[in-house]
Short mmCIF file of C-alpha atoms in Angstrom, two decimals:
data_model
loop_
_atom_site.label_atom_id
_atom_site.label_comp_id
_atom_site.label_asym_id
_atom_site.label_seq_id
_atom_site.Cartn_x
_atom_site.Cartn_y
_atom_site.Cartn_z
CA MET A 1 8.11 25.08 5.40
CA ALA A 2 5.96 23.46 8.08
CA THR A 3 4.20 20.14 7.63
CA LYS A 4 0.57 20.05 8.70
CA LEU A 5 -1.41 16.87 9.34
CA HIS A 6 -4.98 17.01 8.05
CA ARG A 7 -7.62 14.95 6.28
CA ILE A 8 -7.08 12.98 3.09
CA ASP A 9 -7.31 15.17 -0.01
CA ARG A 10 -11.05 15.15 -0.75
CA ILE A 11 -10.79 15.70 -4.49
CA PHE A 12 -8.32 12.85 -4.89
CA LEU A 13 -10.50 10.60 -2.72
CA ALA A 14 -13.60 11.48 -4.74
CA ILE A 15 -11.87 10.59 -8.03
CA VAL A 16 -10.73 7.24 -6.63
CA VAL A 17 -14.26 6.46 -5.38
CA LEU A 18 -15.83 7.38 -8.73
CA LEU A 19 -13.35 5.23 -10.66
CA THR A 20 -13.81 2.28 -8.30
CA VAL A 21 -17.61 2.34 -8.03
CA GLY A 22 -18.13 3.28 -11.67
CA GLY A 23 -15.63 0.63 -12.70
CA PHE A 24 -17.55 -2.06 -10.85
CA PHE A 25 -20.82 -1.12 -12.59
CA ILE A 26 -19.10 -1.16 -15.98
CA PHE A 27 -17.60 -4.54 -15.12
CA SER A 28 -20.99 -5.89 -14.05
CA SER A 29 -22.50 -4.93 -17.41
CA ALA A 30 -19.53 -6.31 -19.37
CA SER A 31 -19.74 -9.61 -17.49
CA LEU A 32 -23.18 -10.21 -19.02
CA GLY A 33 -21.26 -10.94 -22.21
CA LEU A 34 -20.14 -14.18 -20.59
CA VAL A 35 -23.72 -15.50 -20.67
CA ALA A 36 -23.49 -16.31 -24.36
CA ARG A 37 -20.14 -18.05 -23.84
CA ASP A 38 -20.46 -19.75 -20.49
CA GLY A 39 -23.46 -18.82 -18.38
CA ALA A 40 -22.06 -20.62 -15.34
CA GLN A 41 -19.14 -18.21 -15.13
CA ILE A 42 -20.97 -14.94 -14.63
CA GLY A 43 -21.92 -15.45 -10.99
CA SER A 44 -18.48 -16.58 -9.88
CA VAL A 45 -16.70 -13.91 -11.92
CA THR A 46 -18.86 -11.11 -10.48
CA PHE A 47 -18.44 -12.48 -6.95
CA ASN A 48 -14.65 -12.67 -7.39
CA GLN A 49 -14.55 -9.08 -8.62
CA LEU A 50 -16.67 -7.93 -5.69
CA LEU A 51 -14.40 -9.82 -3.29
CA SER A 52 -11.36 -8.17 -4.90
CA LEU A 53 -13.07 -4.81 -4.59
CA CYS A 54 -13.64 -5.38 -0.86
CA LEU A 55 -10.03 -6.48 -0.36
CA GLY A 56 -8.87 -3.49 -2.41
CA ALA A 57 -10.95 -1.13 -0.27
CA ALA A 58 -9.33 -2.67 2.82
CA ALA A 59 -5.89 -2.22 1.21
CA PHE A 60 -6.72 1.44 0.49
CA PHE A 61 -7.85 2.04 4.08
CA ILE A 62 -4.80 0.35 5.60
CA ALA A 63 -2.33 2.09 3.26
CA SER A 64 -3.97 5.45 3.90
CA ARG A 65 -3.46 4.96 7.67
CA ILE A 66 0.19 3.80 7.52
CA LYS A 67 2.53 6.78 7.70
CA TYR A 68 4.44 7.00 4.44
CA THR A 69 7.83 7.01 6.19
CA TYR A 70 7.41 3.32 7.06
CA TRP A 71 7.55 2.42 3.36
CA LYS A 72 11.00 3.99 3.12
CA LYS A 73 12.21 2.15 6.22
CA TYR A 74 11.29 -1.26 4.80
CA SER A 75 11.66 -0.47 1.07
CA PHE A 76 14.62 -2.78 0.46
CA TYR A 77 12.92 -5.78 2.07
CA ILE A 78 9.68 -5.06 0.17
CA PHE A 79 11.59 -4.98 -3.13
CA ILE A 80 13.58 -8.16 -2.45
CA GLY A 81 10.41 -9.88 -1.29
CA ALA A 82 8.63 -8.93 -4.51
CA LEU A 83 11.52 -10.29 -6.60
CA LEU A 84 11.46 -13.58 -4.69
CA VAL A 85 7.69 -13.92 -5.11
CA ASN A 86 8.10 -13.40 -8.86
CA LEU A 87 10.68 -16.19 -8.94
CA LEU A 88 7.99 -18.59 -7.69
CA ILE A 89 6.51 -18.51 -11.20
CA PHE A 90 9.41 -20.67 -12.39
CA ILE A 91 8.68 -23.44 -9.89
CA PRO A 92 6.88 -26.30 -11.67
CA GLY A 93 3.37 -26.86 -10.35
CA LEU A 94 2.95 -23.34 -8.98
CA SER A 95 2.67 -21.40 -12.22
CA LEU A 96 -0.42 -20.88 -14.36
CA THR A 97 -0.26 -20.26 -18.11
CA HIS A 98 -2.94 -18.28 -19.93
CA GLY A 99 -2.87 -16.92 -23.48
CA GLY A 100 0.61 -18.32 -24.05
CA ALA A 101 2.12 -16.41 -21.12
CA THR A 102 3.11 -17.70 -17.67
CA ARG A 103 2.41 -14.78 -15.35
CA TRP A 104 0.28 -16.22 -12.55
CA ILE A 105 0.91 -18.26 -9.41
CA ASP A 106 -1.75 -20.87 -8.71
CA LEU A 107 -2.13 -21.92 -5.07
CA GLY A 108 -5.27 -23.93 -5.74
CA PHE A 109 -7.75 -21.85 -3.79
CA PHE A 110 -6.69 -18.60 -5.51
CA THR A 111 -4.36 -17.25 -8.19
CA PHE A 112 -2.46 -13.99 -8.32
CA GLN A 113 -0.12 -12.12 -10.64
CA PRO A 114 3.15 -11.36 -8.79
CA SER A 115 4.24 -8.69 -11.29
CA GLU A 116 1.50 -6.44 -9.86
CA LEU A 117 3.31 -6.55 -6.52
CA LEU A 118 6.64 -5.92 -8.25
CA LYS A 119 5.36 -2.68 -9.80
CA ILE A 120 4.58 -1.11 -6.44
CA ALA A 121 7.63 -2.57 -4.70
CA PHE A 122 9.89 -1.13 -7.41
CA ILE A 123 8.38 2.34 -7.04
CA ILE A 124 8.75 2.29 -3.24
CA TYR A 125 12.37 1.13 -3.37
CA CYS A 126 13.30 3.39 -6.29
CA ALA A 127 11.86 6.41 -4.46
CA ALA A 128 13.79 5.52 -1.30
CA TRP A 129 17.03 4.95 -3.20
CA LEU A 130 16.77 8.11 -5.34
CA SER A 131 15.87 10.29 -2.37
CA SER A 132 18.99 9.11 -0.54
CA LEU A 133 21.33 9.94 -3.42
CA LYS A 134 20.78 13.71 -3.53
CA ASP A 135 23.50 15.21 -5.79
CA LYS A 136 25.16 11.82 -6.32
CA ILE A 137 22.44 10.94 -8.83
CA THR A 138 24.32 12.90 -11.49
CA THR A 139 27.27 10.49 -11.49
CA TRP A 140 27.61 7.31 -13.51
CA LYS A 141 28.83 5.18 -10.59
CA THR A 142 26.16 6.03 -8.02
CA GLY A 143 23.30 7.13 -10.27
CA LEU A 144 22.97 5.75 -13.78
CA ALA A 145 24.79 2.41 -13.43
CA PRO A 146 22.80 1.15 -10.40
CA PHE A 147 19.55 2.28 -12.07
CA ILE A 148 20.40 0.32 -15.24
CA LEU A 149 21.36 -2.71 -13.15
CA MET A 150 18.13 -2.60 -11.14
CA THR A 151 15.86 -2.20 -14.16
CA GLY A 152 17.90 -4.80 -16.04
CA VAL A 153 17.23 -7.42 -13.35
CA ILE A 154 13.52 -6.60 -13.43
CA GLY A 155 13.57 -6.68 -17.23
CA CYS A 156 15.08 -10.16 -17.37
CA LEU A 157 12.53 -11.41 -14.85
CA LEU A 158 9.54 -9.99 -16.74
CA ILE A 159 10.77 -10.98 -20.21
CA ALA A 160 11.09 -14.54 -18.94
CA GLN A 161 7.40 -14.27 -18.03
CA SER A 162 6.57 -12.88 -21.52
CA ASP A 163 5.30 -9.74 -19.74
CA THR A 164 6.71 -6.97 -21.92
CA ASP A 165 3.79 -4.65 -21.15
CA THR A 166 4.52 -4.59 -17.42
CA LEU A 167 8.17 -3.95 -18.20
CA VAL A 168 7.22 -0.88 -20.28
CA VAL A 169 5.07 0.46 -17.43
CA ILE A 170 7.81 -0.06 -14.84
CA LEU A 171 10.51 1.48 -17.04
CA THR A 172 8.32 4.53 -17.73
CA SER A 173 7.57 5.03 -14.03
CA GLY A 174 11.23 4.58 -13.11
CA LEU A 175 12.39 6.99 -15.81
CA ALA A 176 9.93 9.65 -14.60
CA MET A 177 11.22 9.31 -11.04
CA PHE A 178 14.83 9.38 -12.26
CA ILE A 179 14.16 12.63 -14.14
CA VAL A 180 12.37 14.31 -11.23
CA ALA A 181 15.18 13.27 -8.85
CA GLY A 182 17.59 15.43 -10.86
CA ALA A 183 19.43 13.09 -13.24
CA LYS A 184 21.58 14.47 -16.05
CA TRP A 185 19.85 14.83 -19.39
CA LYS A 186 22.57 12.88 -21.19
CA HIS A 187 21.94 9.99 -18.79
CA ILE A 188 18.20 10.28 -19.43
CA ALA A 189 18.79 10.25 -23.19
CA LEU A 190 20.97 7.15 -22.84
CA LEU A 191 18.25 5.40 -20.82
CA ILE A 192 15.63 6.21 -23.44
CA LEU A 193 17.92 4.91 -26.18
CA LEU A 194 18.62 1.70 -24.26
CA GLY A 195 14.91 1.27 -23.64
CA LEU A 196 14.04 1.66 -27.32
CA ILE A 197 16.78 -0.78 -28.34
CA SER A 198 15.60 -3.32 -25.75
CA ILE A 199 11.95 -3.10 -26.83
CA SER A 200 12.99 -3.38 -30.48
CA MET A 201 15.04 -6.49 -29.74
CA ILE A 202 12.12 -8.04 -27.85
CA ALA A 203 9.82 -7.32 -30.78
CA TYR A 204 12.33 -8.94 -33.13
CA VAL A 205 12.88 -12.16 -31.17
CA ARG A 206 9.40 -12.62 -29.68
CA PRO A 207 6.73 -13.53 -32.28
CA TYR A 208 3.80 -12.30 -30.16
CA ALA A 209 5.34 -8.82 -29.79
CA ARG A 210 6.19 -8.63 -33.49
CA GLU A 211 2.65 -9.70 -34.40
CA ARG A 212 1.15 -6.93 -32.28
CA ILE A 213 3.24 -4.31 -34.04
CA MET A 214 2.35 -5.65 -37.48
CA THR A 215 -1.34 -5.72 -36.54
CA PHE A 216 -1.10 -2.12 -35.36
CA ILE A 217 0.46 -1.06 -38.66
CA ASN A 218 -2.17 -2.89 -40.73
CA PRO A 219 -5.11 -4.09 -38.59
CA ALA A 220 -7.13 -5.04 -41.68
CA ALA A 221 -4.53 -7.53 -42.92
CA ASP A 222 -5.97 -10.38 -40.85
CA PRO A 223 -9.46 -9.28 -39.71
CA LEU A 224 -10.42 -12.75 -38.48
CA GLY A 225 -7.09 -13.46 -36.82
CA SER A 226 -4.62 -11.06 -35.21
CA GLY A 227 -6.66 -8.02 -36.24
CA TYR A 228 -9.98 -9.34 -34.92
CA GLN A 229 -9.87 -7.69 -31.49
CA ILE A 230 -9.07 -4.20 -32.73
CA GLN A 231 -11.67 -4.46 -35.50
CA GLN A 232 -14.41 -5.49 -33.07
CA SER A 233 -13.29 -2.87 -30.57
CA LEU A 234 -13.57 -0.08 -33.13
CA ILE A 235 -17.01 -1.34 -34.16
CA ALA A 236 -18.13 -1.24 -30.51
CA ILE A 237 -16.73 2.23 -29.89
CA GLY A 238 -18.15 3.59 -33.14
CA SER A 239 -21.61 2.17 -32.52
CA GLY A 240 -21.79 4.02 -29.20
CA ARG A 241 -21.87 7.35 -31.05
CA ILE A 242 -22.44 10.40 -28.82
CA THR A 243 -24.54 9.13 -25.91
CA GLY A 244 -24.23 5.34 -26.26
CA ARG A 245 -26.70 2.49 -26.44
CA GLY A 246 -27.40 2.65 -22.70
CA PHE A 247 -26.19 0.80 -19.61
CA GLY A 248 -26.18 -2.96 -20.18
CA GLN A 249 -27.11 -2.60 -23.86
CA SER A 250 -23.78 -3.41 -25.51
CA VAL A 251 -24.08 -5.86 -28.40
CA GLN A 252 -20.38 -6.45 -29.04
CA LYS A 253 -19.77 -7.99 -25.62
CA PHE A 254 -21.84 -11.00 -26.71
CA ASN A 255 -19.57 -13.35 -28.71
CA TYR A 256 -17.82 -10.55 -30.62
CA LEU A 257 -15.33 -8.79 -28.34
CA PRO A 258 -12.54 -11.00 -26.99
CA GLU A 259 -12.06 -10.51 -23.25
CA PRO A 260 -15.09 -8.19 -22.67
CA ILE A 261 -14.31 -8.05 -18.94
CA GLY A 262 -10.56 -7.73 -19.52
CA ASP A 263 -8.61 -5.98 -22.25
CA SER A 264 -11.72 -4.92 -24.19
CA ILE A 265 -13.77 -3.49 -21.34
CA PHE A 266 -13.24 0.13 -22.45
CA ALA A 267 -14.84 -0.75 -25.78
CA VAL A 268 -17.88 -2.10 -23.90
CA ALA A 269 -18.10 1.10 -21.85
CA ALA A 270 -17.75 3.27 -24.97
CA GLU A 271 -20.53 1.35 -26.72
CA GLU A 272 -22.89 1.73 -23.77
CA PHE A 273 -22.05 5.31 -22.75
CA GLY A 274 -20.89 6.76 -26.06
CA PHE A 275 -18.40 9.53 -26.72
CA LEU A 276 -19.56 11.55 -23.72
CA GLY A 277 -19.23 8.61 -21.35
CA SER A 278 -15.78 7.82 -22.74
CA LEU A 279 -14.75 11.43 -22.10
CA VAL A 280 -15.85 11.06 -18.48
CA ILE A 281 -13.71 7.92 -18.04
CA VAL A 282 -10.68 9.56 -19.66
CA GLY A 283 -11.34 12.72 -17.64
CA LEU A 284 -11.33 10.80 -14.36
CA PHE A 285 -7.97 9.22 -15.15
CA LEU A 286 -6.60 12.61 -16.18
CA GLY A 287 -8.00 14.13 -13.01
CA LEU A 288 -6.32 11.41 -10.94
CA ALA A 289 -3.00 12.15 -12.65
CA ILE A 290 -3.23 15.94 -12.43
CA HIS A 291 -4.32 15.95 -8.80
CA GLY A 292 -1.70 13.33 -7.99
CA PHE A 293 0.99 15.58 -9.45
CA LYS A 294 -0.41 18.44 -7.38
CA ILE A 295 -0.05 16.34 -4.23
CA SER A 296 3.54 15.50 -5.20
CA THR A 297 4.45 19.21 -5.40
CA LYS A 298 3.27 19.67 -1.81
CA ALA A 299 4.71 16.39 -0.51
CA PRO A 300 6.59 16.74 2.79
CA ASP A 301 9.90 15.36 1.48
CA VAL A 302 11.69 14.07 -1.61
CA PHE A 303 10.89 10.42 -0.92
CA SER A 304 7.13 10.93 -0.67
CA GLY A 305 7.10 13.22 -3.70
CA LEU A 306 8.95 10.67 -5.83
CA MET A 307 6.68 7.87 -4.63
CA VAL A 308 3.57 9.84 -5.66
CA ILE A 309 5.12 10.57 -9.08
CA GLY A 310 5.91 6.89 -9.62
CA ILE A 311 2.44 5.67 -8.65
CA VAL A 312 0.65 8.33 -10.70
CA ILE A 313 2.74 7.57 -13.78
CA LEU A 314 2.19 3.83 -13.33
CA VAL A 315 -1.61 4.17 -13.07
CA SER A 316 -1.81 6.66 -15.93
CA VAL A 317 0.47 4.83 -18.36
CA GLU A 318 -1.12 1.43 -17.71
CA SER A 319 -4.68 2.74 -18.09
CA PHE A 320 -4.01 4.84 -21.18
CA MET A 321 -2.12 1.95 -22.78
CA ASN A 322 -5.39 0.02 -22.54
CA ILE A 323 -7.59 2.86 -23.81
CA SER A 324 -5.28 3.83 -26.68
CA ALA A 325 -4.96 0.19 -27.78
CA MET A 326 -8.75 -0.15 -28.00
CA LEU A 327 -8.83 3.02 -30.11
CA GLY A 328 -6.09 1.72 -32.43
CA ILE A 329 -3.70 4.51 -31.42
CA THR A 330 -1.07 2.12 -30.03
CA PRO A 331 -0.44 -1.62 -30.45
CA LEU A 332 -2.55 -4.02 -28.37
CA SER A 333 -0.93 -4.27 -24.98
CA GLY A 334 -2.95 -6.69 -22.89
CA MET A 335 -2.87 -4.22 -20.00
CA PRO A 336 -6.04 -3.96 -17.88
CA LEU A 337 -8.05 -0.79 -17.48
CA LEU A 338 -7.28 -0.17 -13.82
CA PHE A 339 -10.24 0.08 -11.42
CA VAL A 340 -12.46 -1.44 -14.16
CA SER A 341 -11.09 -4.59 -15.79
CA HIS A 342 -11.31 -8.08 -14.33
CA GLY A 343 -8.23 -8.96 -12.34
CA GLY A 344 -8.16 -9.24 -8.59
CA THR A 345 -4.44 -8.65 -8.06
CA ALA A 346 -4.40 -5.49 -10.18
CA LEU A 347 -7.46 -4.03 -8.45
CA ILE A 348 -6.18 -4.75 -4.94
CA MET A 349 -2.70 -3.40 -5.68
CA VAL A 350 -3.85 -0.22 -7.41
CA LEU A 351 -6.21 0.62 -4.53
CA GLY A 352 -3.38 -0.04 -2.09
CA ALA A 353 -1.09 2.20 -4.15
CA VAL A 354 -3.50 5.14 -4.29
CA GLY A 355 -4.01 4.59 -0.56
CA ILE A 356 -0.32 5.47 -0.15
CA ILE A 357 -0.92 8.71 -2.05
CA ALA A 358 -3.94 9.40 0.16
CA ASN A 359 -1.73 9.10 3.23
CA ILE A 360 0.90 11.41 1.78
CA SER A 361 -1.83 13.98 1.05
CA ARG A 362 -2.35 14.22 4.82
CA TYR A 363 1.19 15.58 5.29
CA THR A 364 1.32 18.64 3.08
CA ARG A 365 3.79 21.49 3.18
CA THR A 366 2.28 24.91 3.87
#
């Protein structure tokens, strides 16, 4: 089949624009909740989010113009670089601790979360590595064992940062790429089993992970403690009813919802836009995933197809982990709602990542 160069996929681009612009308006409304807590923060927080949005838009534009083959050429160096940047967290004086977890690097004039870079670097390198294996992926020596080793190194690094949620997202994305690349089902089953055992062990030895699971099982056990966030989230979502209270009219974001511009931002959106508005948000993320998968089926080669799969799974899993946690369907994860939640590094990196997909959409097979 021939490869034809054309414009960026318009439907995919439209979904990204709607999520980004709509996300900023939702964030702006949610940030009003900071007035009752610390009125001096709202201006700086909104400015920082706008700055991140501008940098993210630049990252999208640049990534959409870089031919996807360059990512494969430099994939190993990108991955090693991301690992080294994550190691900086363990240097005294550089790290920043928040909520009991050390996941940020503080350079004084700005902070960033290096695990966000690691997510994308892993997907790029994993896609390059898997695409080079071809039929060798079915063997233990060249397929399964290196994959376990690679994810094991990442796992140790993220567990040391108390970042189990990012580990789950990376493992899910990697597993999806491993399956699509043609791995044996018995190897896939073994990976799933190892993943479940690892997560169970983390939950057993880490109090914060165990507490989340217990809160999920019985959120009413400690309504003013560990169960407070989910209780307030469900109140916010329920009070939105069908059409919502209206833009900017959320009550729960004032002194009730923890992290109204972070983990709980979907609850704010659901309260203001109701069930119908929530469906639109979920629909946009589903549309991004479905259209992303469509682009992957027409990708010009195995590497680009795997890279699209990895990015789409990463964005979808991370976003729906946030939404489902606010609905009480899964344990609280602490993951941001991509394109919407506060967090400069996440916004910049996700826009850069979908920019890669946008570039790949220009090289379709006909």
